[in-house]
Tab-separated table of C-alpha atoms and ligand atoms in Angstrom:
chain	number	residue	atom	x	y	z
A	1	UNK	CA	7.728	-58.728	-96.380
A	2	UNK	CA	5.844	-61.071	-98.358
A	3	UNK	CA	4.105	-59.837	-101.623
A	4	UNK	CA	0.715	-58.408	-101.018
A	5	UNK	CA	-3.039	-59.179	-103.369
A	6	UNK	CA	-5.648	-57.493	-103.247
A	7	UNK	CA	-8.521	-59.526	-103.706
A	8	UNK	CA	-12.493	-58.257	-104.956
A	9	UNK	CA	-14.792	-59.927	-103.147
A	10	UNK	CA	-15.465	-62.230	-100.853
A	11	UNK	CA	-17.491	-64.842	-103.037
A	12	UNK	CA	-16.532	-68.323	-103.134
A	13	UNK	CA	-13.864	-67.841	-105.627
A	14	UNK	CA	-12.626	-65.184	-103.852
A	15	UNK	CA	-12.704	-66.390	-99.881
A	16	UNK	CA	-10.761	-69.774	-101.902
A	17	UNK	CA	-8.101	-67.318	-103.508
A	18	UNK	CA	-7.256	-65.497	-100.228
A	19	UNK	CA	-6.865	-69.339	-98.633
A	20	UNK	CA	-4.324	-70.316	-101.039
A	21	UNK	CA	-2.508	-67.369	-100.976
A	22	UNK	CA	-1.853	-67.460	-98.104
A	23	UNK	CA	-1.106	-70.739	-97.126
A	24	UNK	CA	1.292	-70.599	-99.576
A	25	UNK	CA	2.906	-67.460	-97.349
A	26	UNK	CA	1.724	-64.678	-99.509
A	27	UNK	CA	-0.439	-61.581	-97.718
A	28	UNK	CA	-4.058	-61.607	-100.166
A	29	UNK	CA	-6.565	-58.901	-98.453
A	30	UNK	CA	-10.835	-59.593	-99.613
A	31	UNK	CA	-12.492	-56.375	-99.946
A	32	UNK	CA	-16.218	-57.298	-100.578
A	33	UNK	CA	-18.734	-54.725	-101.235
A	34	UNK	CA	-21.735	-55.932	-99.177
A	35	UNK	CA	-21.319	-55.815	-95.242
A	36	UNK	CA	-22.079	-59.269	-94.589
A	37	UNK	CA	-21.944	-62.977	-96.093
A	38	UNK	CA	-24.967	-63.182	-97.478
A	39	UNK	CA	-27.769	-65.544	-96.734
A	40	UNK	CA	-29.333	-65.857	-100.463
A	41	UNK	CA	-29.312	-68.006	-103.272
A	42	UNK	CA	-30.087	-71.596	-103.326
A	43	UNK	CA	-28.033	-73.681	-104.327
A	44	UNK	CA	-24.449	-75.366	-105.988
A	45	UNK	CA	-22.601	-78.497	-107.797
A	46	UNK	CA	-19.961	-80.021	-106.113
A	47	UNK	CA	-18.094	-81.836	-108.303
A	48	UNK	CA	-14.396	-83.388	-107.755
A	49	UNK	CA	-12.314	-80.587	-108.365
A	50	UNK	CA	-13.465	-78.574	-105.982
A	51	UNK	CA	-13.083	-80.984	-103.155
A	52	UNK	CA	-8.865	-81.175	-104.554
A	53	UNK	CA	-8.497	-77.873	-104.413
A	54	UNK	CA	-9.690	-77.519	-101.220
A	55	UNK	CA	-8.265	-80.761	-99.676
A	56	UNK	CA	-4.939	-78.566	-100.660
A	57	UNK	CA	-6.045	-76.221	-97.346
A	58	UNK	CA	-7.777	-79.405	-95.251
A	59	UNK	CA	-11.328	-78.644	-96.107
A	60	UNK	CA	-12.471	-81.224	-98.116
A	61	UNK	CA	-13.886	-83.645	-96.289
A	62	UNK	CA	-15.599	-81.492	-94.108
A	63	UNK	CA	-17.247	-79.467	-96.764
A	64	UNK	CA	-18.468	-82.740	-97.859
A	65	UNK	CA	-20.052	-83.630	-94.895
A	66	UNK	CA	-22.232	-80.263	-94.851
A	67	UNK	CA	-24.202	-80.784	-98.030
A	68	UNK	CA	-25.210	-84.269	-99.815
A	69	UNK	CA	-23.791	-86.663	-102.128
A	70	UNK	CA	-25.042	-87.759	-105.096
A	71	UNK	CA	-25.440	-91.345	-106.189
A	72	UNK	CA	-27.244	-91.177	-109.611
A	73	UNK	CA	-28.942	-88.895	-111.839
A	74	UNK	CA	-32.532	-89.845	-112.199
A	75	UNK	CA	-34.570	-88.429	-115.791
A	76	UNK	CA	-38.264	-88.409	-115.681
A	77	UNK	CA	-40.733	-87.443	-119.402
A	78	UNK	CA	-43.473	-85.446	-118.312
A	79	UNK	CA	-45.487	-86.142	-121.712
A	80	UNK	CA	-44.392	-89.997	-121.666
A	81	UNK	CA	-45.547	-90.211	-117.585
A	82	UNK	CA	-42.575	-91.982	-116.895
A	83	UNK	CA	-38.245	-92.318	-116.392
A	84	UNK	CA	-36.418	-92.154	-118.922
A	85	UNK	CA	-32.752	-92.352	-118.068
A	86	UNK	CA	-30.801	-92.819	-114.377
A	87	UNK	CA	-27.322	-92.144	-115.145
A	88	UNK	CA	-24.627	-93.632	-111.986
A	89	UNK	CA	-22.035	-91.134	-113.104
A	90	UNK	CA	-21.899	-89.327	-109.849
A	91	UNK	CA	-21.571	-93.124	-107.720
A	92	UNK	CA	-18.556	-93.486	-110.671
A	93	UNK	CA	-17.473	-90.070	-110.162
A	94	UNK	CA	-16.058	-91.343	-107.034
A	95	UNK	CA	-14.641	-94.395	-108.315
A	96	UNK	CA	-12.517	-93.359	-110.029
A	97	UNK	CA	-11.931	-90.167	-108.799
A	98	UNK	CA	-12.014	-90.487	-105.228
A	99	UNK	CA	-14.038	-87.336	-104.424
A	100	UNK	CA	-17.533	-87.436	-104.625
A	101	UNK	CA	-20.184	-84.976	-106.351
A	102	UNK	CA	-22.071	-83.538	-103.954
A	103	UNK	CA	-25.548	-80.340	-103.923
A	104	UNK	CA	-24.850	-78.077	-100.845
A	105	UNK	CA	-27.032	-74.992	-99.880
A	106	UNK	CA	-24.749	-72.010	-101.426
A	107	UNK	CA	-25.405	-70.219	-98.451
A	108	UNK	CA	-24.027	-72.946	-96.465
A	109	UNK	CA	-21.055	-72.860	-99.089
A	110	UNK	CA	-20.373	-69.348	-98.543
A	111	UNK	CA	-20.418	-69.139	-94.443
A	112	UNK	CA	-18.271	-71.989	-94.367
A	113	UNK	CA	-15.758	-70.487	-97.061
A	114	UNK	CA	-15.617	-67.517	-94.928
A	115	UNK	CA	-15.096	-69.156	-91.606
A	116	UNK	CA	-12.857	-70.875	-92.779
A	117	UNK	CA	-10.798	-68.073	-93.888
A	118	UNK	CA	-10.965	-65.710	-91.426
A	119	UNK	CA	-10.421	-69.370	-88.631
A	120	UNK	CA	-6.878	-68.708	-90.802
A	121	UNK	CA	-6.326	-65.051	-90.055
A	122	UNK	CA	-7.280	-63.741	-93.463
A	123	UNK	CA	-7.532	-60.020	-93.591
A	124	UNK	CA	-11.132	-58.986	-95.098
A	125	UNK	CA	-13.232	-55.405	-95.553
A	126	UNK	CA	-16.821	-55.063	-95.861
A	127	UNK	CA	-18.898	-52.901	-97.481
A	128	UNK	CA	-16.298	-52.126	-100.026
A	129	UNK	CA	-17.540	-51.549	-103.500
A	130	UNK	CA	-14.773	-51.973	-106.770
A	131	UNK	CA	-15.367	-48.324	-108.147
A	132	UNK	CA	-11.857	-48.007	-110.292
A	133	UNK	CA	-8.045	-49.852	-110.478
A	134	UNK	CA	-5.397	-47.737	-111.475
A	135	UNK	CA	-1.933	-48.708	-111.643
A	136	UNK	CA	1.232	-47.012	-111.392
A	137	UNK	CA	4.196	-49.096	-111.530
A	138	UNK	CA	4.658	-51.665	-110.009
A	139	UNK	CA	2.058	-51.319	-107.812
A	140	UNK	CA	-2.017	-51.467	-108.668
A	141	UNK	CA	-4.514	-49.027	-106.517
A	142	UNK	CA	-8.503	-50.022	-105.305
A	143	UNK	CA	-10.359	-47.373	-105.506
A	144	UNK	CA	-13.896	-47.592	-103.437
A	145	UNK	CA	-17.520	-46.112	-103.385
A	146	UNK	CA	-16.462	-44.897	-99.838
A	147	UNK	CA	-13.864	-42.484	-101.392
A	148	UNK	CA	-10.929	-45.224	-99.906
A	149	UNK	CA	-8.555	-46.778	-101.861
A	150	UNK	CA	-6.292	-49.991	-101.395
A	151	UNK	CA	-2.453	-50.423	-102.543
A	152	UNK	CA	-1.001	-54.081	-103.014
A	153	UNK	CA	1.249	-55.754	-106.304
A	154	UNK	CA	-1.346	-57.611	-107.607
A	155	UNK	CA	-5.480	-57.420	-107.217
A	156	UNK	CA	-7.460	-60.663	-108.553
A	157	UNK	CA	-11.169	-59.676	-109.391
A	158	UNK	CA	-13.360	-61.610	-108.184
A	159	UNK	CA	-16.358	-59.647	-108.834
A	160	UNK	CA	-18.657	-62.601	-110.315
A	161	UNK	CA	-21.217	-61.995	-113.118
A	162	UNK	CA	-21.186	-58.151	-113.425
A	163	UNK	CA	-17.656	-57.718	-112.852
A	164	UNK	CA	-16.467	-53.843	-111.515
A	165	UNK	CA	-13.186	-54.683	-112.287
A	166	UNK	CA	-13.993	-56.130	-115.551
A	167	UNK	CA	-15.691	-53.245	-116.743
A	168	UNK	CA	-12.294	-50.688	-115.408
A	169	UNK	CA	-10.040	-53.496	-117.420
A	170	UNK	CA	-12.075	-53.958	-120.917
A	171	UNK	CA	-14.571	-51.133	-121.235
A	172	UNK	CA	-18.561	-51.952	-120.204
A	173	UNK	CA	-20.442	-54.175	-122.127
A	174	UNK	CA	-23.776	-55.362	-122.523
A	175	UNK	CA	-24.388	-58.778	-120.776
A	176	UNK	CA	-26.688	-60.956	-122.714
A	177	UNK	CA	-30.117	-61.455	-121.191
A	178	UNK	CA	-30.601	-65.863	-122.392
A	179	UNK	CA	-33.925	-64.997	-122.954
A	180	UNK	CA	-34.686	-68.054	-120.035
A	181	UNK	CA	-35.123	-67.298	-116.303
A	182	UNK	CA	-34.944	-69.888	-113.180
A	183	UNK	CA	-37.481	-69.927	-109.848
A	184	UNK	CA	-35.767	-72.584	-107.645
A	185	UNK	CA	-36.344	-72.847	-103.370
A	186	UNK	CA	-35.717	-74.904	-100.831
A	187	UNK	CA	-38.888	-77.027	-99.510
A	188	UNK	CA	-39.174	-80.458	-96.993
A	189	UNK	CA	-37.907	-83.838	-97.846
A	190	UNK	CA	-41.186	-85.663	-99.808
A	191	UNK	CA	-41.442	-89.326	-99.098
A	192	UNK	CA	-40.111	-90.643	-102.384
A	193	UNK	CA	-36.766	-88.754	-102.208
A	194	UNK	CA	-36.040	-90.089	-98.454
A	195	UNK	CA	-34.433	-93.519	-100.146
A	196	UNK	CA	-31.522	-95.540	-99.656
A	197	UNK	CA	-30.278	-92.966	-103.245
A	198	UNK	CA	-29.405	-89.587	-102.939
A	199	UNK	CA	-30.733	-88.574	-106.534
A	200	UNK	CA	-30.437	-85.492	-109.606
A	201	UNK	CA	-33.625	-85.395	-110.401
A	202	UNK	CA	-34.947	-83.890	-113.505
A	203	UNK	CA	-37.986	-83.177	-115.599
A	204	UNK	CA	-38.014	-82.196	-119.419
A	205	UNK	CA	-41.865	-81.053	-120.590
A	206	UNK	CA	-43.134	-78.933	-122.463
A	207	UNK	CA	-41.960	-75.259	-122.301
A	208	UNK	CA	-40.346	-76.232	-118.897
A	209	UNK	CA	-37.517	-78.115	-117.673
A	210	UNK	CA	-37.192	-79.110	-113.498
A	211	UNK	CA	-34.082	-80.139	-111.660
A	212	UNK	CA	-34.447	-81.188	-107.259
A	213	UNK	CA	-31.968	-83.106	-105.323
A	214	UNK	CA	-31.091	-82.669	-101.248
A	215	UNK	CA	-28.752	-80.075	-99.878
A	216	UNK	CA	-29.387	-81.522	-95.918
A	217	UNK	CA	-31.086	-84.277	-93.774
A	218	UNK	CA	-34.392	-81.803	-94.162
A	219	UNK	CA	-34.524	-80.192	-97.740
A	220	UNK	CA	-33.974	-80.397	-101.518
A	221	UNK	CA	-32.999	-77.494	-103.010
A	222	UNK	CA	-35.792	-77.268	-107.210
A	223	UNK	CA	-35.318	-75.277	-109.466
A	224	UNK	CA	-37.141	-74.670	-112.847
A	225	UNK	CA	-35.745	-73.201	-116.168
A	226	UNK	CA	-38.657	-70.825	-117.595
A	227	UNK	CA	-38.975	-68.650	-120.962
A	228	UNK	CA	-39.490	-65.381	-119.829
A	229	UNK	CA	-39.053	-62.362	-122.662
A	230	UNK	CA	-37.990	-59.413	-120.042
A	231	UNK	CA	-35.480	-59.292	-117.902
A	232	UNK	CA	-35.376	-60.116	-114.267
A	233	UNK	CA	-31.559	-59.877	-112.905
A	234	UNK	CA	-30.017	-61.857	-109.989
A	235	UNK	CA	-29.975	-60.339	-106.272
A	236	UNK	CA	-30.363	-63.519	-104.741
A	237	UNK	CA	-32.977	-62.502	-102.834
A	238	UNK	CA	-35.717	-65.498	-100.757
A	239	UNK	CA	-38.858	-64.466	-100.901
A	240	UNK	CA	-40.997	-64.057	-97.811
A	241	UNK	CA	-43.606	-66.946	-97.398
A	242	UNK	CA	-46.076	-64.840	-98.710
A	243	UNK	CA	-44.419	-64.271	-102.333
A	244	UNK	CA	-42.959	-67.341	-102.421
A	245	UNK	CA	-46.531	-69.119	-102.055
A	246	UNK	CA	-47.717	-66.136	-105.161
A	247	UNK	CA	-44.802	-67.179	-106.560
A	248	UNK	CA	-45.624	-70.338	-107.537
A	249	UNK	CA	-48.903	-70.326	-108.188
A	250	UNK	CA	-48.223	-69.645	-111.246
A	251	UNK	CA	-45.281	-71.809	-112.336
A	252	UNK	CA	-46.016	-74.353	-115.026
A	253	UNK	CA	-43.958	-77.263	-112.796
A	254	UNK	CA	-47.023	-76.120	-110.383
A	255	UNK	CA	-48.811	-79.432	-111.738
A	256	UNK	CA	-46.582	-81.750	-113.048
A	257	UNK	CA	-47.062	-85.176	-111.083
A	258	UNK	CA	-44.242	-87.430	-109.661
A	259	UNK	CA	-42.106	-84.491	-107.634
A	260	UNK	CA	-42.396	-80.943	-108.731
A	261	UNK	CA	-46.059	-80.521	-107.530
A	262	UNK	CA	-44.778	-81.419	-104.789
A	263	UNK	CA	-41.782	-79.454	-104.301
A	264	UNK	CA	-43.110	-76.200	-105.231
A	265	UNK	CA	-46.107	-76.201	-103.571
A	266	UNK	CA	-44.422	-77.058	-100.372
A	267	UNK	CA	-41.946	-74.039	-100.955
A	268	UNK	CA	-40.386	-72.524	-97.979
A	269	UNK	CA	-38.979	-70.067	-100.525
A	270	UNK	CA	-38.024	-68.663	-103.507
A	271	UNK	CA	-35.104	-66.975	-105.336
A	272	UNK	CA	-35.970	-65.245	-108.996
A	273	UNK	CA	-33.344	-64.572	-111.285
A	274	UNK	CA	-32.485	-64.071	-115.062
A	275	UNK	CA	-29.799	-66.599	-116.742
A	276	UNK	CA	-26.996	-64.302	-118.706
A	277	UNK	CA	-24.302	-64.290	-120.990
A	278	UNK	CA	-21.167	-63.024	-121.416
A	279	UNK	CA	-18.521	-63.018	-124.090
A	280	UNK	CA	-14.852	-65.072	-123.026
A	281	UNK	CA	-12.531	-62.595	-123.204
A	282	UNK	CA	-9.020	-63.620	-124.781
A	283	UNK	CA	-6.855	-61.640	-122.479
A	284	UNK	CA	-8.023	-62.350	-118.952
A	285	UNK	CA	-5.716	-59.766	-117.625
A	286	UNK	CA	-3.746	-56.072	-118.238
A	287	UNK	CA	-0.534	-55.151	-116.296
A	288	UNK	CA	-0.951	-56.497	-112.739
A	289	UNK	CA	-4.623	-56.935	-112.600
A	290	UNK	CA	-6.205	-60.251	-113.336
A	291	UNK	CA	-9.832	-61.428	-113.004
A	292	UNK	CA	-10.528	-65.095	-110.915
A	293	UNK	CA	-14.357	-67.470	-112.073
A	294	UNK	CA	-17.540	-65.807	-113.029
A	295	UNK	CA	-15.743	-62.024	-113.625
A	296	UNK	CA	-13.736	-63.832	-116.262
A	297	UNK	CA	-16.431	-66.910	-117.506
A	298	UNK	CA	-19.963	-66.324	-116.423
A	299	UNK	CA	-21.514	-69.151	-117.089
A	300	UNK	CA	-25.319	-70.601	-117.672
A	301	UNK	CA	-26.034	-73.379	-115.116
A	302	UNK	CA	-26.956	-76.219	-116.803
A	303	UNK	CA	-23.976	-77.809	-116.717
A	304	UNK	CA	-23.150	-77.622	-112.575
A	305	UNK	CA	-19.817	-76.143	-113.097
A	306	UNK	CA	-19.908	-72.737	-112.512
A	307	UNK	CA	-18.255	-72.837	-108.639
A	308	UNK	CA	-16.273	-75.726	-109.724
A	309	UNK	CA	-14.673	-74.231	-112.941
A	310	UNK	CA	-13.855	-70.700	-110.930
A	311	UNK	CA	-11.741	-73.790	-108.516
A	312	UNK	CA	-9.424	-74.404	-111.142
A	313	UNK	CA	-8.882	-70.871	-111.996
A	314	UNK	CA	-7.649	-70.021	-108.423
A	315	UNK	CA	-5.303	-73.405	-108.246
A	316	UNK	CA	-3.441	-72.509	-111.552
A	317	UNK	CA	-3.609	-68.385	-110.584
A	318	UNK	CA	-1.949	-69.310	-107.529
A	319	UNK	CA	0.635	-72.480	-108.597
A	320	UNK	CA	2.055	-69.408	-111.296
A	321	UNK	CA	2.183	-67.128	-109.296
A	322	UNK	CA	4.909	-69.875	-106.621
A	323	UNK	CA	6.450	-69.940	-109.547
A	324	UNK	CA	7.280	-66.487	-111.355
A	325	UNK	CA	10.029	-64.789	-109.737
A	326	UNK	CA	10.113	-61.564	-107.634
A	327	UNK	CA	6.827	-60.996	-109.871
A	328	UNK	CA	8.166	-58.286	-111.713
A	329	UNK	CA	6.118	-57.397	-114.684
A	330	UNK	CA	7.986	-59.794	-117.155
A	331	UNK	CA	7.544	-62.743	-114.673
A	332	UNK	CA	3.698	-61.860	-113.843
A	333	UNK	CA	3.074	-61.582	-117.373
A	334	UNK	CA	4.232	-64.626	-118.482
A	335	UNK	CA	2.136	-67.271	-115.599
A	336	UNK	CA	-1.029	-64.692	-116.651
A	337	UNK	CA	-0.602	-65.727	-120.538
A	338	UNK	CA	-0.377	-69.188	-119.055
A	339	UNK	CA	-2.646	-69.141	-116.578
A	340	UNK	CA	-5.393	-68.191	-119.752
A	341	UNK	CA	-3.553	-69.980	-121.915
A	342	UNK	CA	-4.685	-73.269	-119.712
A	343	UNK	CA	-8.077	-71.782	-118.085
A	344	UNK	CA	-9.724	-70.631	-121.995
A	345	UNK	CA	-9.864	-73.190	-124.028
A	346	UNK	CA	-11.525	-75.872	-120.665
A	347	UNK	CA	-14.651	-73.103	-119.753
A	348	UNK	CA	-15.008	-72.011	-123.201
A	349	UNK	CA	-16.227	-75.661	-123.809
A	350	UNK	CA	-18.031	-75.817	-120.292
A	351	UNK	CA	-19.306	-72.904	-120.995
A	352	UNK	CA	-20.344	-73.707	-124.561
A	353	UNK	CA	-22.104	-76.645	-123.607
A	354	UNK	CA	-23.919	-74.672	-120.485
A	355	UNK	CA	-25.781	-72.435	-123.571
A	356	UNK	CA	-26.405	-76.019	-125.822
A	357	UNK	CA	-28.112	-77.501	-122.970
A	358	UNK	CA	-29.835	-74.087	-121.463
A	359	UNK	CA	-32.001	-74.618	-125.283
A	360	UNK	CA	-31.969	-78.593	-124.930
A	361	UNK	CA	-34.423	-77.615	-121.209
A	362	UNK	CA	-37.467	-75.533	-122.720
A	363	UNK	CA	-39.135	-76.555	-125.290
A	364	UNK	CA	-41.675	-75.749	-126.959
A	365	UNK	CA	-44.199	-78.230	-128.902
A	366	UNK	CA	-45.319	-81.574	-129.007
A	367	UNK	CA	-42.791	-82.662	-131.529
A	368	UNK	CA	-39.776	-80.824	-130.260
A	369	UNK	CA	-40.869	-83.189	-126.829
A	370	UNK	CA	-41.426	-86.475	-128.454
A	371	UNK	CA	-38.019	-85.852	-130.831
A	372	UNK	CA	-35.691	-84.861	-127.261
A	373	UNK	CA	-37.288	-87.784	-125.125
A	374	UNK	CA	-36.074	-90.460	-127.742
A	375	UNK	CA	-32.901	-88.415	-127.725
A	376	UNK	CA	-32.334	-88.430	-123.679
A	377	UNK	CA	-33.454	-91.674	-123.372
A	378	UNK	CA	-30.418	-92.587	-126.159
A	379	UNK	CA	-28.257	-91.169	-123.855
A	380	UNK	CA	-29.017	-92.649	-119.885
A	381	UNK	CA	-32.050	-89.690	-119.767
A	382	UNK	CA	-28.654	-87.456	-120.689
A	383	UNK	CA	-27.732	-85.539	-123.383
A	384	UNK	CA	-24.064	-87.812	-124.746
A	385	UNK	CA	-22.114	-85.010	-125.411
A	386	UNK	CA	-22.511	-82.855	-122.298
A	387	UNK	CA	-22.209	-86.674	-120.328
A	388	UNK	CA	-18.709	-86.515	-122.483
A	389	UNK	CA	-18.524	-83.054	-121.713
A	390	UNK	CA	-19.652	-83.356	-118.015
A	391	UNK	CA	-16.794	-86.421	-118.002
A	392	UNK	CA	-13.482	-84.463	-119.479
A	393	UNK	CA	-14.008	-81.501	-117.313
A	394	UNK	CA	-14.717	-82.949	-113.457
A	395	UNK	CA	-11.517	-84.550	-114.005
A	396	UNK	CA	-9.725	-81.103	-113.636
A	397	UNK	CA	-6.969	-79.245	-112.582
A	398	UNK	CA	-4.492	-81.672	-111.677
A	399	UNK	CA	-4.224	-85.548	-111.715
A	400	UNK	CA	-1.894	-87.099	-109.070
A	401	UNK	CA	-0.037	-84.483	-106.662
A	402	UNK	CA	-1.198	-81.023	-106.167
A	403	UNK	CA	1.717	-78.669	-107.055
A	404	UNK	CA	1.256	-76.443	-104.409
B	501	FAD	C1	-25.299	-64.069	-102.964
B	501	FAD	C2	-25.381	-64.872	-104.177
B	501	FAD	C3	-26.258	-66.072	-103.856
B	501	FAD	C4	-25.853	-67.227	-105.471
B	501	FAD	N1	-26.719	-67.741	-105.416
B	501	FAD	C5	-26.332	-68.875	-106.763
B	501	FAD	C6	-27.361	-69.881	-106.747
B	501	FAD	O1	-28.015	-70.330	-105.924
B	501	FAD	N2	-27.359	-70.638	-108.231
B	501	FAD	C7	-25.685	-70.336	-108.467
B	501	FAD	O2	-26.098	-71.627	-109.668
B	501	FAD	N3	-24.986	-69.819	-108.774
B	501	FAD	C8	-25.645	-68.571	-107.488
B	501	FAD	N4	-24.641	-67.469	-107.601
B	501	FAD	C9	-23.364	-67.841	-107.980
B	501	FAD	C10	-22.826	-68.365	-107.382
B	501	FAD	O3	-22.039	-68.439	-106.714
B	501	FAD	C11	-21.476	-68.336	-108.887
B	501	FAD	O4	-21.163	-68.601	-110.643
B	501	FAD	C12	-20.134	-69.130	-108.372
B	501	FAD	O5	-20.329	-69.887	-107.607
B	501	FAD	C13	-18.591	-68.355	-109.352
B	501	FAD	O6	-18.116	-67.478	-107.971
B	501	FAD	P1	-17.497	-66.334	-108.213
B	501	FAD	O7	-16.342	-66.146	-106.632
B	501	FAD	O8	-16.959	-65.984	-108.901
B	501	FAD	O9	-19.377	-65.368	-107.379
B	501	FAD	P2	-19.790	-64.576	-107.207
B	501	FAD	O10	-19.651	-66.181	-106.330
B	501	FAD	O11	-20.628	-64.671	-107.761
B	501	FAD	O12	-18.829	-63.779	-106.182
B	501	FAD	C14	-18.921	-62.069	-106.192
B	501	FAD	C15	-19.114	-61.772	-105.183
B	501	FAD	O13	-18.490	-60.755	-105.430
B	501	FAD	C16	-18.494	-59.592	-105.554
B	501	FAD	N5	-18.998	-58.198	-105.517
B	501	FAD	C17	-19.298	-58.305	-106.870
B	501	FAD	N6	-19.214	-56.244	-107.441
B	501	FAD	C18	-18.215	-55.893	-106.284
B	501	FAD	C19	-18.167	-54.403	-106.636
B	501	FAD	N7	-17.784	-53.980	-107.394
B	501	FAD	N8	-17.410	-54.596	-105.610
B	501	FAD	C20	-16.487	-55.623	-104.318
B	501	FAD	N9	-17.596	-56.503	-104.230
B	501	FAD	C21	-18.101	-57.149	-105.143
B	501	FAD	C22	-20.260	-59.934	-104.711
B	501	FAD	O14	-21.038	-59.420	-103.497
B	501	FAD	C23	-19.667	-61.304	-105.014
B	501	FAD	O15	-19.913	-61.385	-103.130
B	501	FAD	C24	-24.631	-66.935	-106.148
B	501	FAD	C25	-24.490	-65.218	-105.856
B	501	FAD	C26	-24.304	-64.667	-105.179
B	501	FAD	C27	-23.374	-63.146	-104.889
């Protein structure tokens, strides 16, 4: 009988991990706290790493058709009233790495992964909120809020930012609020976005940052980052139209011309969420339990790398599990240690750079804006260090042929 893997939960990482494990002959079973896949959230940026990993499952080409491939990054300064940078980095990624950068609705992506897992007969159980994990020799037991339990040879925590698996393994530590929130939503495509080139558009101004890009033939996703002393925990709920109209009235960017005001004022829904930080732990496993994705390394959104880094985790963990003989405590310990050795330096760079970017985005005072605009202009609209890190990151998780 093939080894069984309990996967908590059915988010972005969980569904891909399950499909990769099944593809390699293991028996994954997903347990998710919600009753069904959520129609929630705004959008995600997917970069070449995601397509390399999903290509192993034959899903990359289809996925590209569900989002919008980017051609160019365009940066506007609200203070100067002009474009301060253009970069054709996404077009170059396609040329050099063979895979694009796309923007996609997060719920479209989650639904696509879920449907693909169903097609591959991945076993899934919903309304199963994990509350505890017990380890006993060479077995792991997941304990759910409804009092039921499941047993497996291994348990992988893919349960996101507030990971219960992580809390059980390493003790509950506070998730730190960054002092920034984002408000974002969808709006019909304005004329300026109907040009032949598909752009990722960002606007820098005093006290707020704004970004927007198409997610379909009819819709643009946008988000604004703003400082806020009080926390707003993310539930990714899409507000009603009435709530949305009320919310956007108060956004600073609702009066910014050249994109933001039009998009914000025609929003069909918004979602509001705080940005949080959790330290990157030096170890991501204990016994037969290991963390993947946001559960191990949540990140601010400013490098667009959260879900892409989760795909790299999935690739390496499955590659190393394939190599680990008979899944003894010793071979698993070696596999998880190797996984952490490869992944921790990369996510440390990605999460660290996202934090720096976040601090650059919300500028207070005219002097700070002028300084930032000048630096951005020199870098073609981007902080040169962040562009360098971005170019390194999108080359993962392997070059040449996949090893799985
Ligand atoms: C509904 C939703 C909408 C999102 N929208 C956006 C967005 O618009 N933009 C953005 O940048 N990021 C968004 N994110 C976060 C983004 O998906 C992740 O940062 C990234 O894709 C990494 O994926 P992940 O699988 O590690 O975590 P996630 O995609 O966050 O998945 C975590 C999963 O764990 C489940 N879960 C949590 N606790 C338990 C538990 N105790 N027992 C069982 N299941 C549990 C959750 O319900 C969820 O399905 C969203 C996340 C969610 C859950």
